Short mmCIF file of C-alpha atoms and ligand atoms in Angstrom, two decimals:
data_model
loop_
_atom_site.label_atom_id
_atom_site.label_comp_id
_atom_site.label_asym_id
_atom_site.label_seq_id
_atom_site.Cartn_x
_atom_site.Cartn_y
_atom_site.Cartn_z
CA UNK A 21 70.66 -18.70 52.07
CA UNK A 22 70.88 -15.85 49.37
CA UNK A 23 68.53 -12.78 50.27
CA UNK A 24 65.23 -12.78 48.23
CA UNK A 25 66.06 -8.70 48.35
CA UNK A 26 67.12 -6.62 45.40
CA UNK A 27 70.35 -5.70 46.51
CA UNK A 28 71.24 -2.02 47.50
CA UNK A 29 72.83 -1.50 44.21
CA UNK A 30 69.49 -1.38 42.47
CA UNK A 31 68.88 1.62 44.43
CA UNK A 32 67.69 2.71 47.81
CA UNK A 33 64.89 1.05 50.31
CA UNK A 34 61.98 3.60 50.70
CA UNK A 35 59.39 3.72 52.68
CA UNK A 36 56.52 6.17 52.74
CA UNK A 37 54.34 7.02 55.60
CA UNK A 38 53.66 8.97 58.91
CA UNK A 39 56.49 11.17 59.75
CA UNK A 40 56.01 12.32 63.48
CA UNK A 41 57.32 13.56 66.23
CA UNK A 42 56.43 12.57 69.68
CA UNK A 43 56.27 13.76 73.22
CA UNK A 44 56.82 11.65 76.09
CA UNK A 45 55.38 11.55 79.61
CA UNK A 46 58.47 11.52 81.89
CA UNK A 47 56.53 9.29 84.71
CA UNK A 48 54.58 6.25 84.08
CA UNK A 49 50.67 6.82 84.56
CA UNK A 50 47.12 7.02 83.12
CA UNK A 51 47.10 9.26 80.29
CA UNK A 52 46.99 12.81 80.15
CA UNK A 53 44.07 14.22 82.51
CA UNK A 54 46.30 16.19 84.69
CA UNK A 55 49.38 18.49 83.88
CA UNK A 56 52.47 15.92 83.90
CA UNK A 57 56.44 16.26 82.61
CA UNK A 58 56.45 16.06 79.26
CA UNK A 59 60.12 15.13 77.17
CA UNK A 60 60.66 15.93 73.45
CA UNK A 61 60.17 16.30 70.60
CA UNK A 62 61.99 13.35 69.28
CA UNK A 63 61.85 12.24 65.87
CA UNK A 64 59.55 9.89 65.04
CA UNK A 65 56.58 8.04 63.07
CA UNK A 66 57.34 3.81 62.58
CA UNK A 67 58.09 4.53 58.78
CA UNK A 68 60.38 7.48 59.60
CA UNK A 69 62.36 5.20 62.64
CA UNK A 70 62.67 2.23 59.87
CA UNK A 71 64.16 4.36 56.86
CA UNK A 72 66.51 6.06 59.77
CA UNK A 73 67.69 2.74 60.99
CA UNK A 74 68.23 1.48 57.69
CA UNK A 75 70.41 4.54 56.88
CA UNK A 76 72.37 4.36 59.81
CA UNK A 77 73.47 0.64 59.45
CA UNK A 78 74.58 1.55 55.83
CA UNK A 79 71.89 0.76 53.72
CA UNK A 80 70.67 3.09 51.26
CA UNK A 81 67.05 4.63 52.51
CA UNK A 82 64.84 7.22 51.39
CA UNK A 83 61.46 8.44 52.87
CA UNK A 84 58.86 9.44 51.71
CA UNK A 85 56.18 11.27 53.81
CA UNK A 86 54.99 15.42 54.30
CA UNK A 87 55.99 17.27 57.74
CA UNK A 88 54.94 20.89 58.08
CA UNK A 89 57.06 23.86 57.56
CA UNK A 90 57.66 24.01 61.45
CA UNK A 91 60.00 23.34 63.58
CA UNK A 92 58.26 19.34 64.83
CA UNK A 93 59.42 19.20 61.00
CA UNK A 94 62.40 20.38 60.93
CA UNK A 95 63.34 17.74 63.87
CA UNK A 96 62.76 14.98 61.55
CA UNK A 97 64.13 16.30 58.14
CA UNK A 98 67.46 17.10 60.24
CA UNK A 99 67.52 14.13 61.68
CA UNK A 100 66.80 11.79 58.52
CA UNK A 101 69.34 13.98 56.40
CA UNK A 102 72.30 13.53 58.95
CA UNK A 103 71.55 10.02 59.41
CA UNK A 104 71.95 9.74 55.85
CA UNK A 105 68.62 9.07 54.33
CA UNK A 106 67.51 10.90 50.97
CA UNK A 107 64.80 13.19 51.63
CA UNK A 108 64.00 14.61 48.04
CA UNK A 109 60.65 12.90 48.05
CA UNK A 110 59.13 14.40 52.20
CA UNK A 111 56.83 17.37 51.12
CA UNK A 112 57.27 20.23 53.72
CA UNK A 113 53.03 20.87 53.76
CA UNK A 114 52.76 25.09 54.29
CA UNK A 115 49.36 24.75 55.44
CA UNK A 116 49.04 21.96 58.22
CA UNK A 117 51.43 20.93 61.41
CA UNK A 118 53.44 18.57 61.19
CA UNK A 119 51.45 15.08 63.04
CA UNK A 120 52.56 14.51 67.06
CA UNK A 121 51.85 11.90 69.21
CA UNK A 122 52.04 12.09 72.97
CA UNK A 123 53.10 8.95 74.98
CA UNK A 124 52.24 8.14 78.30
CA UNK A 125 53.37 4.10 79.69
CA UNK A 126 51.23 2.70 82.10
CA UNK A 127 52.40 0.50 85.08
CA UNK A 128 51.50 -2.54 83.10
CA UNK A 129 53.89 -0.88 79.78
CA UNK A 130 51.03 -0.50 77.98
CA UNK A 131 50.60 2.95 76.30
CA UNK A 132 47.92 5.64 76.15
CA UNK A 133 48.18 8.09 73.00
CA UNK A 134 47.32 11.39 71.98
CA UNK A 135 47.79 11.25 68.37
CA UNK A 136 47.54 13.83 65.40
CA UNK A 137 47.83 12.39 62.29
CA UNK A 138 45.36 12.23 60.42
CA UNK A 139 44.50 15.92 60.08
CA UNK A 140 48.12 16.78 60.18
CA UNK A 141 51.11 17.05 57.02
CA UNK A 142 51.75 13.50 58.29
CA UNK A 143 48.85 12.01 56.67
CA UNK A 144 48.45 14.59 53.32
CA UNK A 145 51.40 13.57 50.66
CA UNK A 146 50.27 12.33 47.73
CA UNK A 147 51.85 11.06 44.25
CA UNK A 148 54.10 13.92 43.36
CA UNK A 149 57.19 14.39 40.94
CA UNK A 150 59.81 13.77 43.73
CA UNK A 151 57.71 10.99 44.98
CA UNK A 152 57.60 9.09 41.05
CA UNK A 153 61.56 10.27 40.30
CA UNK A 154 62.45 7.75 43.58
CA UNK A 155 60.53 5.06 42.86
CA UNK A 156 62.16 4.86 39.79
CA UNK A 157 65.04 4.75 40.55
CA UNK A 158 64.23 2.78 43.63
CA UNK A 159 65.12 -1.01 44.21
CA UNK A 160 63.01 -2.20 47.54
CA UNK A 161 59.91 -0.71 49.08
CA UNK A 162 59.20 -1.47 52.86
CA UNK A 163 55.44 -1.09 53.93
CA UNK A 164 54.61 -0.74 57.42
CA UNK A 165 50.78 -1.38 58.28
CA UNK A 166 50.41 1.66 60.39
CA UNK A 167 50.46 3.74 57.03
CA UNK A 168 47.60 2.07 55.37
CA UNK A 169 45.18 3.78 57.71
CA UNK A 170 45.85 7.00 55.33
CA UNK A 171 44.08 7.02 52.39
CA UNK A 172 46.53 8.97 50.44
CA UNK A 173 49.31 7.01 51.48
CA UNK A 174 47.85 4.08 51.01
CA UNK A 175 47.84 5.35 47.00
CA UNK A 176 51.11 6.10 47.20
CA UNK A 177 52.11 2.62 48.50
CA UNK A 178 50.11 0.35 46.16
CA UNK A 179 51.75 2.92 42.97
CA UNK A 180 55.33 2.52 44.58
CA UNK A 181 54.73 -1.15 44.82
CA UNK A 182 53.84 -1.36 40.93
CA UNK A 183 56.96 0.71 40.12
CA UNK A 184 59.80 -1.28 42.41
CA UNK A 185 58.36 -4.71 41.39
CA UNK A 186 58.19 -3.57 37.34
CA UNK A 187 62.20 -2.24 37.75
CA UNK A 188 63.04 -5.85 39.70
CA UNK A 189 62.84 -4.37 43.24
CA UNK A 190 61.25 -6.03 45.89
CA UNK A 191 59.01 -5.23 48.73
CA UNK A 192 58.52 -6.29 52.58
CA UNK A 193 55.83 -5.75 54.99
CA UNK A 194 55.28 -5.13 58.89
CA UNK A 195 52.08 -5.70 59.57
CA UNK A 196 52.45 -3.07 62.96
CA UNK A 197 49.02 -3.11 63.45
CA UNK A 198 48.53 -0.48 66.41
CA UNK A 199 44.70 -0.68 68.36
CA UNK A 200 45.02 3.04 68.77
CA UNK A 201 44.48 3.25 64.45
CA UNK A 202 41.64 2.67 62.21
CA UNK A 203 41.73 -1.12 60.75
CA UNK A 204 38.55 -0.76 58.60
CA UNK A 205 37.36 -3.38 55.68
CA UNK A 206 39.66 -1.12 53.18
CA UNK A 207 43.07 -0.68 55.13
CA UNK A 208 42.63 -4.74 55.79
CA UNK A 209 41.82 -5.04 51.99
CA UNK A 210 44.69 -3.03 51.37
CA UNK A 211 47.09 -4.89 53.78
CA UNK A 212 45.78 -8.55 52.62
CA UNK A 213 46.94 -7.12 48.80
CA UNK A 214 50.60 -6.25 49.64
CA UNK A 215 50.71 -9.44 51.60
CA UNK A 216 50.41 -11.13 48.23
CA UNK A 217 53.08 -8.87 46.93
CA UNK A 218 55.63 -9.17 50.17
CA UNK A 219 58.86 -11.14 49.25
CA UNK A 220 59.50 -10.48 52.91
CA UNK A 221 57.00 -10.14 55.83
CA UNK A 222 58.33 -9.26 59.64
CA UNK A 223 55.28 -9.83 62.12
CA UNK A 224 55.54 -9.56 65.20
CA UNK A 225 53.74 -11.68 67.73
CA UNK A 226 50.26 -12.21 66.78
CA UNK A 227 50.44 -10.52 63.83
CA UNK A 228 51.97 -13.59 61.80
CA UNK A 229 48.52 -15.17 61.96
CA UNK A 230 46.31 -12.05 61.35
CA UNK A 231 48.77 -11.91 58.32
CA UNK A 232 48.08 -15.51 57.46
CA UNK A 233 44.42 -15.39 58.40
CA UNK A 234 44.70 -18.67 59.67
CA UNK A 235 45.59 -19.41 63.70
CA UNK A 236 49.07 -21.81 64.73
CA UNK A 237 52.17 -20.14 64.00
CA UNK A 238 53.37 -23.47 61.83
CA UNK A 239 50.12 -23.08 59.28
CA UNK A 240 50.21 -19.26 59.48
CA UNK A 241 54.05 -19.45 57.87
CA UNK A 242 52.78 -22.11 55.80
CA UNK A 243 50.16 -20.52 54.21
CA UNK A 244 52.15 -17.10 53.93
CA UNK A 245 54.57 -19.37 51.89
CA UNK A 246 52.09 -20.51 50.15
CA UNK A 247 51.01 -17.07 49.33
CA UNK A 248 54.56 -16.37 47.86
CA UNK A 249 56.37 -14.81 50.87
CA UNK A 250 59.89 -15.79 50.33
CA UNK A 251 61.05 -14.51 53.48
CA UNK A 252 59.47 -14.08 57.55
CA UNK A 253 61.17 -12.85 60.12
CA UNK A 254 58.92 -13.18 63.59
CA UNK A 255 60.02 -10.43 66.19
CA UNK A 256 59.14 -11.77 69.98
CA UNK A 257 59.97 -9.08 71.89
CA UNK A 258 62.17 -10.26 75.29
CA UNK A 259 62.52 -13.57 73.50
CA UNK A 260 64.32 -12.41 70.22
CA UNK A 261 63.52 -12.92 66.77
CA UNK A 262 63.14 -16.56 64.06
CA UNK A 263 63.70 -16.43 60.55
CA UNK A 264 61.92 -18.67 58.58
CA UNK A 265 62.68 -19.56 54.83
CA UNK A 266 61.58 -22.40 52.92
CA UNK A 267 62.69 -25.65 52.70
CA UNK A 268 65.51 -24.67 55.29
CA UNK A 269 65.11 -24.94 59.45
CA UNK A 270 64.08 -21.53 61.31
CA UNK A 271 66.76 -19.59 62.45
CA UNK A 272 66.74 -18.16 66.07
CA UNK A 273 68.20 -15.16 67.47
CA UNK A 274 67.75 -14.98 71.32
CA UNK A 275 67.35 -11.21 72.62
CA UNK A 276 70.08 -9.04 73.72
CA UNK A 277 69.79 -8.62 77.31
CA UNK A 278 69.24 -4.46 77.94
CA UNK A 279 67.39 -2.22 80.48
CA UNK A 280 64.05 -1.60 78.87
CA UNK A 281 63.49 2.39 79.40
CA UNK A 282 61.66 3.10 76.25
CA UNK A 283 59.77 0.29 73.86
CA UNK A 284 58.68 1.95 71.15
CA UNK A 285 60.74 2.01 67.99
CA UNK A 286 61.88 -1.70 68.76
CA UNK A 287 59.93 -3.38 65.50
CA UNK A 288 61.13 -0.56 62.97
CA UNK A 289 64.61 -0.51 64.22
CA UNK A 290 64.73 -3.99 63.83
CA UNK A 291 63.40 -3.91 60.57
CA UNK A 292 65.55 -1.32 59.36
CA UNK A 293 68.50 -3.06 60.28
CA UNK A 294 67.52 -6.08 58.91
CA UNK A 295 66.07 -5.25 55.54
CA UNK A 296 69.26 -3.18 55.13
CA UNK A 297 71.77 -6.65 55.78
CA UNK A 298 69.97 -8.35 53.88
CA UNK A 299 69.74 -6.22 50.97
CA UNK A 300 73.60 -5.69 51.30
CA UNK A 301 74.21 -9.48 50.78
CA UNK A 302 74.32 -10.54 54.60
CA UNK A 303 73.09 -14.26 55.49
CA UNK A 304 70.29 -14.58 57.52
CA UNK A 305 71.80 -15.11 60.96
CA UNK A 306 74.17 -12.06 60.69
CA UNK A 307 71.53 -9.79 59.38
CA UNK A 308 69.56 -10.94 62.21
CA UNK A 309 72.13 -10.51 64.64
CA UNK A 310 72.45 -7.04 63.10
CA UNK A 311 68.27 -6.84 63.95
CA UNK A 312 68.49 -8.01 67.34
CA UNK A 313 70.64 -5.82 68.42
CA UNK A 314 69.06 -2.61 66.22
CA UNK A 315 65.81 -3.35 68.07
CA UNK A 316 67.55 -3.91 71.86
CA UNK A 317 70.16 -0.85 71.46
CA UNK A 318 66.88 1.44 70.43
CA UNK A 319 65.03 0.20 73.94
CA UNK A 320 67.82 1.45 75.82
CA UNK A 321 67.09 4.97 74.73
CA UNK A 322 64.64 7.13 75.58
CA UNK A 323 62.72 8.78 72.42
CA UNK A 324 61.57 6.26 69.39
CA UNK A 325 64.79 6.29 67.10
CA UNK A 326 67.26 7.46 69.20
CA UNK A 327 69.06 4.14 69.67
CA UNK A 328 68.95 3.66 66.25
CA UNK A 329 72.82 2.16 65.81
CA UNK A 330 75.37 2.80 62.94
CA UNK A 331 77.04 -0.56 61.96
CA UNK A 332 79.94 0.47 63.86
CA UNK A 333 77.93 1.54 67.34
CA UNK A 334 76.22 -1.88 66.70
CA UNK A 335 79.19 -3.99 66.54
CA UNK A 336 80.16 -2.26 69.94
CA UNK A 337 76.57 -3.05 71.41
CA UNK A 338 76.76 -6.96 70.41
CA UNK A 339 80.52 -7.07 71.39
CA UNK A 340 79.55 -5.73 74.85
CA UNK A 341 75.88 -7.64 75.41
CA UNK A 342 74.99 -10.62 76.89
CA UNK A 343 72.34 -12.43 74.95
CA UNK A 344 69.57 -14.19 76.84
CA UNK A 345 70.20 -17.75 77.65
CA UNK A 346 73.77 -17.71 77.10
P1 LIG B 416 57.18 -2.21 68.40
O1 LIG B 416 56.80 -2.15 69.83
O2 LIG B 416 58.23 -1.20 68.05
O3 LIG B 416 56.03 -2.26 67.44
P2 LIG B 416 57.52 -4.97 67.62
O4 LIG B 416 56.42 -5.56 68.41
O5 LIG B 416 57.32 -4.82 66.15
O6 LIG B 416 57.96 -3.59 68.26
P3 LIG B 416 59.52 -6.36 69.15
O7 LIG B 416 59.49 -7.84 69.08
O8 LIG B 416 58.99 -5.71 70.35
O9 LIG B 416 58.87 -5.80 67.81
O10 LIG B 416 61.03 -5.88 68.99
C1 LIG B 416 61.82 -6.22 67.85
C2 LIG B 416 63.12 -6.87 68.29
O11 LIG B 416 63.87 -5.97 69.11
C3 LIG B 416 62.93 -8.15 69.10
O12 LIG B 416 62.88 -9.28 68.23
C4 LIG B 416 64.18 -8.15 69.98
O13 LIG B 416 65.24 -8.76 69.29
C5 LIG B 416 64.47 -6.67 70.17
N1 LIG B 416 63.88 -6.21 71.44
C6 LIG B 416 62.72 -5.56 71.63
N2 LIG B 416 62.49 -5.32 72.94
C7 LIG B 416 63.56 -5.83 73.60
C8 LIG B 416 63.95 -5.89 74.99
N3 LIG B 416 63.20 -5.37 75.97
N4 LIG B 416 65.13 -6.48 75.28
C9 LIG B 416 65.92 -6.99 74.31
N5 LIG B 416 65.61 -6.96 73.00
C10 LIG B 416 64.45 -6.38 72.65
MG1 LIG B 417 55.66 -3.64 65.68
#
């Protein structure tokens, strides 16, 4: 099946969003009431972990996003910039922090959050010269939902979209709706309209049929078809990843089979890794093999995006892994 992605020679995948770092409870427990061991900062934000994973495989990624001119900030610009991604277009804001989030897992591995985001760098960019000289020159956008919660952002996104599409780019969308966040009428306006513009959407879980607006995982991919997605891929977590296309039978990844010692980052990683195969002329299973093992490799570390593989690292991982099942 050919990839209904621009390819990376149109120029690079951006995404534009929350750049973050955050700071991890080293224990498992009920939020952050008492005075607990604390890890970090890593690098972090889900736009930030997506555009580094995409770098790292080999793709061609650039961010866009503010962090402040402090050190939290210089964690992530370092980070990006040796991983490879083009940061001309992250404003370093001289008046607010850079955003943080601290992470505490529950017994159950559910999370409680401290976030600070919205009155942080994180959630201030706006439209600027280095922000218009990427898009046009850019040949994919990837949206993740989490960023739509930001008004300004969510300007930048719907201009970038307008931009990429008009130059023959083409855009995907994770829905990564978080509870913690704001969904008001707006941001769900906002998400239903780049839905419409999505040649690729990668839900995971429930989110394929918020996404659809319709409930059964067969009519939800119908109607997103419907709709004009091209492309879904359906993360699941422990039980791996389909692709569906249509016309064609779903392909199914099962999961690598890894220690779990920190979840978050799983979703962008893969979606990094797969938006980046894809766009560099992979088929569908080996760009989701490429996924699978992007989004296992990152559980296996602790911090968001430090598993985040280069193709080589990656090849090692699935060379070395058991998959589930098998
Ligand atoms: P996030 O929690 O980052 O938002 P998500 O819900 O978007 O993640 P997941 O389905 O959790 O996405 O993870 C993406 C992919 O990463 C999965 O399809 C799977 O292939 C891989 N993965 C995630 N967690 C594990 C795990 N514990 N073991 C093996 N593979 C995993
Ligand atoms: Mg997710």
């Amino acid at each position: 099946m050919t990839s209904p992605l621009a390819p990376d020679s149109l120029g690079p995948t951006i995404c534009a969003g929350e750049i973050l770092v955050e700071i991890v409870a080293t224990a498992v427990g009920d939020g952050f009431r008492d005075a607990i061991d604390l890890v970090g900062p890593y690098p972090s934000g889900a736009p930030a972990i997506f555009i580094d994973q995409c770098a790292r495989i080999g793709g061609s990624a650039a961010m866009i996003g503010a962090v402040g001119d402090d050190d939290f900030g210089r964690v992530n610009l370092d980070r990006l910039a040796r991983d490879g991604a083009d940061i001309s277009a992250v404003a370093v804001d001289p008046d607010y922090p850079t955003g943080s989030a601290f992470v505490r897992y529950r017994e159950d591995g559910s999370r409680d959050f401290v976030f600070n985001i919205a009155h942080s760098a994180a959630a201030r960019f706006g439209w600027s010269a280095p922000v218009e000289a990427l898009a046009a020159r850019a040949g994919h956008l990837h949206v993740m939902g989490s960023a739509l919660s930001m008004p300004s952002a969510s300007e930048v996104i719907a201009r970038a979209a307008g931009v990429v599409k008009a130059r023959g780019g083409t855009v995907s969308v994770d829905p990564n709706l978080r509870k913690e966040l704001a969904q008001d009428a707006a941001t769900a306006r906002r998400f239903s309209e780049l839905v419409e513009m999505a040649d690729l959407l990668l839900p995971s879980g429930e989110e394929l049929e918020h996404a659809a607006g319709v409930a059964g995982e067969e009519a939800a991919i119908a109607v997103l078809f419907a709709r004009g997605v091209r492309e879904i891929a359906l993360k699941r977590g422990r039980d791996g990843a389909t692709v569906f296309v249509p016309g064609a039978a779903p392909a199914h990844a099962p999961a690598f089979v890894v220690e779990e010692v920190d979840p978050t980052g799983a979703g962008d990683c893969f979606g990094g890794a797969y938006v980046a195969c894809r766009r560099l002329g992979m088929e569908v299973a080996e760009a989701l093999t490429y996924a699978c093992a992007a989004g296992a490799r990152n559980v296996t570390h602790r911090g968001p995006m430090e598993g985040a593989g280069t193709r080589a690292e990656l090849d090692a991982f699935i060379a070395a892994t058991p998959r589930a099942g098998a």
